[in-house]
Amino acid sequence: MDFINLGNAKLAAQYAAIELFRTIQSTPQSKLGLATGGTMEPVYAELVKLIQTNPIDLSDIQTFNLDEYYELDRESTQSYLYYMKHHLFDHIDIQPEQYYFPDNDAENLDADNKAYDTLIMQNHPINLQLLGIGTNGHIGFNEPGTPFDSNTRMVDLTQETIEANARFFDSIEEVPTKAVTMGINTILNSNRILMLATGEKKQPIIKQLYEMQYPDETVPASVLLNHPNVLVVTDNAASPY
Ligand code: PGA
């Protein structure tokens, strides 16, 4: 796992956007693993700019989002589908058949979660997986204590995550307490992983990760120590050194 401090959040976002763009350029049938959250908003803004100014064929890409709140109406402005449309999909030439999210309602949930993992691995794994990180070390909604061999499934959110995400809702009571997330094993199957962490709130967890020698399930992101191709990109505020 390599770390690089690019100085500020704009440069970090530009770097991630260029990596996504270059992946599509070199592999038109790319599968991209996408993340949501505040950190990713400037990444998608930069990616939209790149795509709008450089001709590129997006017709063969597929995207797979990490997670979605459980039983939240997908039309609601807090859903991750809405987020992705608002920040990326509505601004580029991509069809709904090309973007995938974990199923988030009760009917056939287990079977649908298995199907999501199968689809992700069909033909070839995800070429580039984008990841944020929670202040508690979560990746996707895999909270501390999640077994490293976990696959896509429904999970309970921790109080820390509910509080961190309350800023996107009118009140904390409205934040869903459950979500469906790609598992840690699902994420680890990706060919390449790019983690982005910006802002001082992320510094303690990034420093902890930087200093860890061995993966430990109390820090979900530490599983990335087991992966051969991970880059953690930070700004000055989140830099571990
Ligand atoms: P954030 O979320 O980008 O909104 O900080 C990251 C995460 O929780 O994975």
mmCIF file of C-alpha atoms and ligand atoms in Angstrom:
data_model
loop_
_atom_site.group_PDB
_atom_site.id
_atom_site.type_symbol
_atom_site.label_atom_id
_atom_site.label_comp_id
_atom_site.label_asym_id
_atom_site.label_seq_id
_atom_site.Cartn_x
_atom_site.Cartn_y
_atom_site.Cartn_z
ATOM 1 C CA MET A 1 0.000 0.000 0.000
ATOM 2 C CA ASP A 2 1.527 3.285 -1.140
ATOM 3 C CA PHE A 3 0.689 6.760 0.145
ATOM 4 C CA ILE A 4 1.039 10.046 -1.690
ATOM 5 C CA ASN A 5 0.272 13.552 -0.436
ATOM 6 C CA LEU A 6 -0.738 15.805 -3.309
ATOM 7 C CA GLY A 7 -0.978 18.922 -1.146
ATOM 8 C CA ASN A 8 -4.567 20.000 -1.602
ATOM 9 C CA ALA A 9 -7.973 18.439 -2.141
ATOM 10 C CA LYS A 10 -8.367 19.799 -5.658
ATOM 11 C CA LEU A 11 -5.165 18.137 -6.845
ATOM 12 C CA ALA A 12 -6.139 14.891 -5.121
ATOM 13 C CA ALA A 13 -9.522 14.968 -6.887
ATOM 14 C CA GLN A 14 -7.898 15.774 -10.226
ATOM 15 C CA TYR A 15 -5.502 12.865 -9.779
ATOM 16 C CA ALA A 16 -8.361 10.434 -9.088
ATOM 17 C CA ALA A 17 -10.364 11.762 -12.048
ATOM 18 C CA ILE A 18 -7.386 11.356 -14.383
ATOM 19 C CA GLU A 19 -6.853 7.782 -13.158
ATOM 20 C CA LEU A 20 -10.509 6.946 -13.857
ATOM 21 C CA PHE A 21 -10.300 8.593 -17.278
ATOM 22 C CA ARG A 22 -7.029 6.840 -18.162
ATOM 23 C CA THR A 23 -8.482 3.489 -17.128
ATOM 24 C CA ILE A 24 -11.373 3.954 -19.566
ATOM 25 C CA GLN A 25 -8.973 5.193 -22.252
ATOM 26 C CA SER A 26 -6.710 2.156 -21.983
ATOM 27 C CA THR A 27 -9.531 -0.366 -21.438
ATOM 28 C CA PRO A 28 -12.813 0.655 -23.079
ATOM 29 C CA GLN A 29 -14.597 -2.331 -21.440
ATOM 30 C CA SER A 30 -13.535 -1.155 -18.012
ATOM 31 C CA LYS A 31 -15.448 -1.916 -14.889
ATOM 32 C CA LEU A 32 -15.172 0.973 -12.460
ATOM 33 C CA GLY A 33 -15.963 0.637 -8.766
ATOM 34 C CA LEU A 34 -17.446 3.925 -7.594
ATOM 35 C CA ALA A 35 -17.836 5.527 -4.183
ATOM 36 C CA THR A 36 -19.992 8.351 -2.855
ATOM 37 C CA GLY A 37 -19.508 10.847 -0.006
ATOM 38 C CA GLY A 38 -18.188 14.381 0.234
ATOM 39 C CA THR A 39 -14.625 13.418 -0.754
ATOM 40 C CA MET A 40 -15.783 12.137 -4.134
ATOM 41 C CA GLU A 41 -17.848 15.162 -5.185
ATOM 42 C CA PRO A 42 -14.847 17.073 -6.629
ATOM 43 C CA VAL A 43 -13.573 13.853 -8.240
ATOM 44 C CA TYR A 44 -16.744 13.521 -10.321
ATOM 45 C CA ALA A 45 -16.729 17.246 -11.126
ATOM 46 C CA GLU A 46 -13.199 16.857 -12.508
ATOM 47 C CA LEU A 47 -14.098 13.649 -14.359
ATOM 48 C CA VAL A 48 -17.087 15.338 -16.020
ATOM 49 C CA LYS A 49 -14.774 18.147 -17.181
ATOM 50 C CA LEU A 50 -12.249 15.656 -18.572
ATOM 51 C CA ILE A 51 -14.920 13.665 -20.404
ATOM 52 C CA GLN A 52 -16.530 16.798 -21.827
ATOM 53 C CA THR A 53 -13.242 18.147 -23.165
ATOM 54 C CA ASN A 54 -11.677 14.900 -24.423
ATOM 55 C CA PRO A 55 -13.497 12.589 -26.833
ATOM 56 C CA ILE A 56 -13.922 9.155 -25.247
ATOM 57 C CA ASP A 57 -16.276 6.247 -25.873
ATOM 58 C CA LEU A 58 -18.122 5.279 -22.677
ATOM 59 C CA SER A 59 -20.494 2.811 -24.302
ATOM 60 C CA ASP A 60 -18.659 -0.305 -23.078
ATOM 61 C CA ILE A 61 -17.893 0.678 -19.480
ATOM 62 C CA GLN A 62 -19.803 -0.648 -16.500
ATOM 63 C CA THR A 63 -19.856 0.970 -13.081
ATOM 64 C CA PHE A 64 -20.554 -0.673 -9.734
ATOM 65 C CA ASN A 65 -21.304 1.441 -6.699
ATOM 66 C CA LEU A 66 -20.057 0.356 -3.311
ATOM 67 C CA ASP A 67 -23.235 0.781 -1.335
ATOM 68 C CA GLU A 68 -26.750 2.114 -0.895
ATOM 69 C CA TYR A 69 -28.903 2.868 2.138
ATOM 70 C CA TYR A 70 -31.321 0.055 2.958
ATOM 71 C CA GLU A 71 -34.929 0.670 1.970
ATOM 72 C CA LEU A 72 -34.327 4.323 1.127
ATOM 73 C CA ASP A 73 -36.408 5.372 -1.892
ATOM 74 C CA ARG A 74 -33.969 5.476 -4.805
ATOM 75 C CA GLU A 75 -35.666 8.633 -6.059
ATOM 76 C CA SER A 76 -34.913 10.419 -2.779
ATOM 77 C CA THR A 77 -32.211 13.090 -2.954
ATOM 78 C CA GLN A 78 -30.234 11.238 -0.252
ATOM 79 C CA SER A 79 -29.990 7.984 -2.195
ATOM 80 C CA TYR A 80 -26.634 7.122 -3.687
ATOM 81 C CA LEU A 81 -28.278 6.586 -7.049
ATOM 82 C CA TYR A 82 -29.434 10.209 -6.899
ATOM 83 C CA TYR A 83 -25.925 11.284 -5.838
ATOM 84 C CA MET A 84 -24.318 9.492 -8.779
ATOM 85 C CA LYS A 85 -26.812 10.891 -11.275
ATOM 86 C CA HIS A 86 -26.448 14.383 -9.881
ATOM 87 C CA HIS A 87 -22.644 14.375 -9.795
ATOM 88 C CA LEU A 88 -21.762 12.155 -12.756
ATOM 89 C CA PHE A 89 -24.247 10.101 -14.768
ATOM 90 C CA ASP A 90 -26.509 12.984 -15.857
ATOM 91 C CA HIS A 91 -23.499 14.827 -17.297
ATOM 92 C CA ILE A 92 -21.895 12.063 -19.373
ATOM 93 C CA ASP A 93 -23.023 9.696 -22.107
ATOM 94 C CA ILE A 94 -23.842 6.630 -20.018
ATOM 95 C CA GLN A 95 -27.027 4.527 -20.088
ATOM 96 C CA PRO A 96 -28.835 3.202 -16.980
ATOM 97 C CA GLU A 97 -28.028 -0.366 -18.157
ATOM 98 C CA GLN A 98 -24.361 0.413 -17.557
ATOM 99 C CA TYR A 99 -24.498 1.427 -13.911
ATOM 100 C CA TYR A 100 -25.169 -0.952 -11.039
ATOM 101 C CA PHE A 101 -25.948 -0.593 -7.336
ATOM 102 C CA PRO A 102 -26.510 -3.212 -4.651
ATOM 103 C CA ASP A 103 -30.195 -4.019 -4.292
ATOM 104 C CA ASN A 104 -31.572 -2.158 -1.282
ATOM 105 C CA ASP A 105 -34.979 -3.633 -0.544
ATOM 106 C CA ALA A 106 -36.056 -6.670 1.400
ATOM 107 C CA GLU A 107 -37.357 -8.879 -1.396
ATOM 108 C CA ASN A 108 -34.804 -11.522 -2.456
ATOM 109 C CA LEU A 109 -32.041 -9.525 -0.790
ATOM 110 C CA ASP A 110 -29.650 -12.436 -0.193
ATOM 111 C CA ALA A 111 -30.013 -13.751 -3.733
ATOM 112 C CA ASP A 112 -29.632 -10.262 -5.175
ATOM 113 C CA ASN A 113 -26.489 -9.640 -3.120
ATOM 114 C CA LYS A 114 -24.951 -12.871 -4.421
ATOM 115 C CA ALA A 115 -25.929 -11.870 -7.951
ATOM 116 C CA TYR A 116 -24.221 -8.497 -7.450
ATOM 117 C CA ASP A 117 -20.943 -10.177 -6.484
ATOM 118 C CA THR A 118 -21.258 -12.586 -9.425
ATOM 119 C CA LEU A 119 -21.894 -9.744 -11.844
ATOM 120 C CA ILE A 120 -18.917 -7.820 -10.490
ATOM 121 C CA MET A 121 -16.613 -10.772 -11.212
ATOM 122 C CA GLN A 122 -18.224 -11.830 -14.513
ATOM 123 C CA ASN A 123 -15.677 -11.848 -17.404
ATOM 124 C CA HIS A 124 -13.150 -9.869 -15.392
ATOM 125 C CA PRO A 125 -12.820 -8.084 -12.034
ATOM 126 C CA ILE A 126 -13.199 -4.360 -11.433
ATOM 127 C CA ASN A 127 -10.321 -2.555 -13.162
ATOM 128 C CA LEU A 128 -10.189 0.394 -10.785
ATOM 129 C CA GLN A 129 -12.000 0.700 -7.458
ATOM 130 C CA LEU A 130 -12.352 4.140 -5.921
ATOM 131 C CA LEU A 131 -12.579 4.201 -2.123
ATOM 132 C CA GLY A 132 -13.146 6.792 0.554
ATOM 133 C CA ILE A 133 -12.532 5.999 4.206
ATOM 134 C CA GLY A 134 -14.603 6.602 7.318
ATOM 135 C CA THR A 135 -13.061 8.188 10.399
ATOM 136 C CA ASN A 136 -13.453 4.733 11.987
ATOM 137 C CA GLY A 137 -11.632 3.038 9.112
ATOM 138 C CA HIS A 138 -14.680 1.758 7.292
ATOM 139 C CA ILE A 139 -14.575 1.098 3.548
ATOM 140 C CA GLY A 140 -17.937 1.046 1.835
ATOM 141 C CA PHE A 141 -20.193 0.477 4.822
ATOM 142 C CA ASN A 142 -17.965 -2.264 6.216
ATOM 143 C CA GLU A 143 -17.679 -1.109 9.796
ATOM 144 C CA PRO A 144 -14.942 -2.129 12.309
ATOM 145 C CA GLY A 145 -15.143 -5.847 13.105
ATOM 146 C CA THR A 146 -16.360 -6.848 9.637
ATOM 147 C CA PRO A 147 -14.835 -10.209 8.638
ATOM 148 C CA PHE A 148 -12.367 -9.797 5.800
ATOM 149 C CA ASP A 149 -14.078 -12.608 3.873
ATOM 150 C CA SER A 150 -17.423 -10.767 3.770
ATOM 151 C CA ASN A 151 -19.350 -10.337 0.531
ATOM 152 C CA THR A 152 -22.146 -7.953 -0.466
ATOM 153 C CA ARG A 153 -24.777 -7.903 2.289
ATOM 154 C CA MET A 154 -27.022 -5.824 4.525
ATOM 155 C CA VAL A 155 -25.279 -4.162 7.479
ATOM 156 C CA ASP A 156 -26.057 -1.996 10.515
ATOM 157 C CA LEU A 157 -24.382 1.403 10.489
ATOM 158 C CA THR A 158 -22.416 2.480 13.553
ATOM 159 C CA GLN A 159 -23.423 5.602 15.482
ATOM 160 C CA GLU A 160 -20.197 7.277 14.253
ATOM 161 C CA THR A 161 -21.181 6.708 10.624
ATOM 162 C CA ILE A 162 -24.778 7.825 11.218
ATOM 163 C CA GLU A 163 -23.477 11.033 12.815
ATOM 164 C CA ALA A 164 -20.953 11.611 9.994
ATOM 165 C CA ASN A 165 -23.677 11.215 7.362
ATOM 166 C CA ALA A 166 -26.328 13.286 9.157
ATOM 167 C CA ARG A 167 -25.075 16.363 7.275
ATOM 168 C CA PHE A 168 -26.741 15.025 4.134
ATOM 169 C CA PHE A 169 -30.163 14.739 5.867
ATOM 170 C CA ASP A 170 -32.534 17.275 7.488
ATOM 171 C CA SER A 171 -32.053 15.603 10.877
ATOM 172 C CA ILE A 172 -30.076 12.700 12.335
ATOM 173 C CA GLU A 173 -33.329 10.762 12.876
ATOM 174 C CA GLU A 174 -33.741 10.576 9.106
ATOM 175 C CA VAL A 175 -30.404 8.823 8.505
ATOM 176 C CA PRO A 176 -31.081 5.157 7.709
ATOM 177 C CA THR A 177 -29.564 2.776 10.250
ATOM 178 C CA LYS A 178 -28.921 0.020 7.708
ATOM 179 C CA ALA A 179 -27.306 -0.187 4.312
ATOM 180 C CA VAL A 180 -26.324 -2.744 1.701
ATOM 181 C CA THR A 181 -22.628 -2.717 0.928
ATOM 182 C CA MET A 182 -20.078 -4.553 -1.170
ATOM 183 C CA GLY A 183 -18.174 -6.780 1.237
ATOM 184 C CA ILE A 184 -14.502 -6.515 2.059
ATOM 185 C CA ASN A 185 -13.795 -9.606 -0.025
ATOM 186 C CA THR A 186 -15.759 -8.061 -2.918
ATOM 187 C CA ILE A 187 -13.634 -4.916 -2.745
ATOM 188 C CA LEU A 188 -10.392 -6.870 -2.457
ATOM 189 C CA ASN A 189 -11.123 -8.676 -5.740
ATOM 190 C CA SER A 190 -10.549 -5.417 -7.669
ATOM 191 C CA ASN A 191 -7.419 -5.246 -9.810
ATOM 192 C CA ARG A 192 -6.458 -1.813 -8.569
ATOM 193 C CA ILE A 193 -7.632 0.353 -5.677
ATOM 194 C CA LEU A 194 -7.393 4.123 -5.304
ATOM 195 C CA MET A 195 -8.278 5.483 -1.881
ATOM 196 C CA LEU A 196 -8.833 9.185 -1.397
ATOM 197 C CA ALA A 197 -8.746 10.941 1.975
ATOM 198 C CA THR A 198 -8.844 14.703 2.417
ATOM 199 C CA GLY A 199 -9.350 17.027 5.379
ATOM 200 C CA GLU A 200 -8.058 16.964 8.939
ATOM 201 C CA LYS A 201 -10.813 14.663 10.227
ATOM 202 C CA LYS A 202 -9.279 11.836 8.188
ATOM 203 C CA GLN A 203 -5.713 12.388 9.401
ATOM 204 C CA PRO A 204 -5.851 10.164 12.530
ATOM 205 C CA ILE A 205 -7.198 7.128 10.665
ATOM 206 C CA ILE A 206 -4.810 7.633 7.727
ATOM 207 C CA LYS A 207 -1.875 7.894 10.143
ATOM 208 C CA GLN A 208 -3.021 4.728 11.914
ATOM 209 C CA LEU A 209 -3.300 2.928 8.584
ATOM 210 C CA TYR A 210 0.135 4.151 7.507
ATOM 211 C CA GLU A 211 1.690 2.795 10.679
ATOM 212 C CA MET A 212 -0.040 -0.598 10.657
ATOM 213 C CA GLN A 213 2.179 -3.585 9.820
ATOM 214 C CA TYR A 214 -0.564 -6.215 9.599
ATOM 215 C CA PRO A 215 -4.239 -6.172 8.645
ATOM 216 C CA ASP A 216 -6.628 -6.187 11.608
ATOM 217 C CA GLU A 217 -10.404 -6.495 11.409
ATOM 218 C CA THR A 218 -10.828 -3.637 13.904
ATOM 219 C CA VAL A 219 -9.652 -1.325 11.084
ATOM 220 C CA PRO A 220 -11.467 -2.471 7.921
ATOM 221 C CA ALA A 221 -9.240 -0.421 5.579
ATOM 222 C CA SER A 222 -6.156 -2.275 6.864
ATOM 223 C CA VAL A 223 -7.206 -5.238 4.705
ATOM 224 C CA LEU A 224 -5.729 -3.228 1.845
ATOM 225 C CA LEU A 225 -2.286 -4.218 3.197
ATOM 226 C CA ASN A 226 -3.110 -7.621 1.651
ATOM 227 C CA HIS A 227 -3.736 -6.142 -1.808
ATOM 228 C CA PRO A 228 -0.911 -5.781 -4.349
ATOM 229 C CA ASN A 229 -2.028 -2.520 -5.968
ATOM 230 C CA VAL A 230 -3.343 0.176 -3.628
ATOM 231 C CA LEU A 231 -2.576 3.879 -3.640
ATOM 232 C CA VAL A 232 -3.814 6.182 -0.883
ATOM 233 C CA VAL A 233 -3.972 9.799 -2.065
ATOM 234 C CA THR A 234 -4.244 12.584 0.505
ATOM 235 C CA ASP A 235 -4.091 16.347 0.851
ATOM 236 C CA ASN A 236 -1.812 18.017 3.418
ATOM 237 C CA ALA A 237 -4.502 17.912 6.098
ATOM 238 C CA ALA A 238 -4.988 14.138 5.913
ATOM 239 C CA SER A 239 -1.377 13.254 5.180
ATOM 240 C CA PRO A 240 0.131 10.630 7.503
ATOM 241 C CA TYR A 241 3.604 12.228 7.403
HETATM 242 P P1 PGA B 1 -16.823 11.194 3.086
HETATM 243 O O1 PGA B 1 -17.169 9.663 3.326
HETATM 244 O O2 PGA B 1 -16.145 11.288 1.749
HETATM 245 O O3 PGA B 1 -18.172 11.893 3.072
HETATM 246 O O4 PGA B 1 -15.953 11.621 4.199
HETATM 247 C C1 PGA B 1 -16.180 8.695 3.173
HETATM 248 C C2 PGA B 1 -16.639 7.383 3.733
HETATM 249 O O5 PGA B 1 -17.375 7.364 4.736
HETATM 250 O O6 PGA B 1 -16.256 6.334 3.183
#
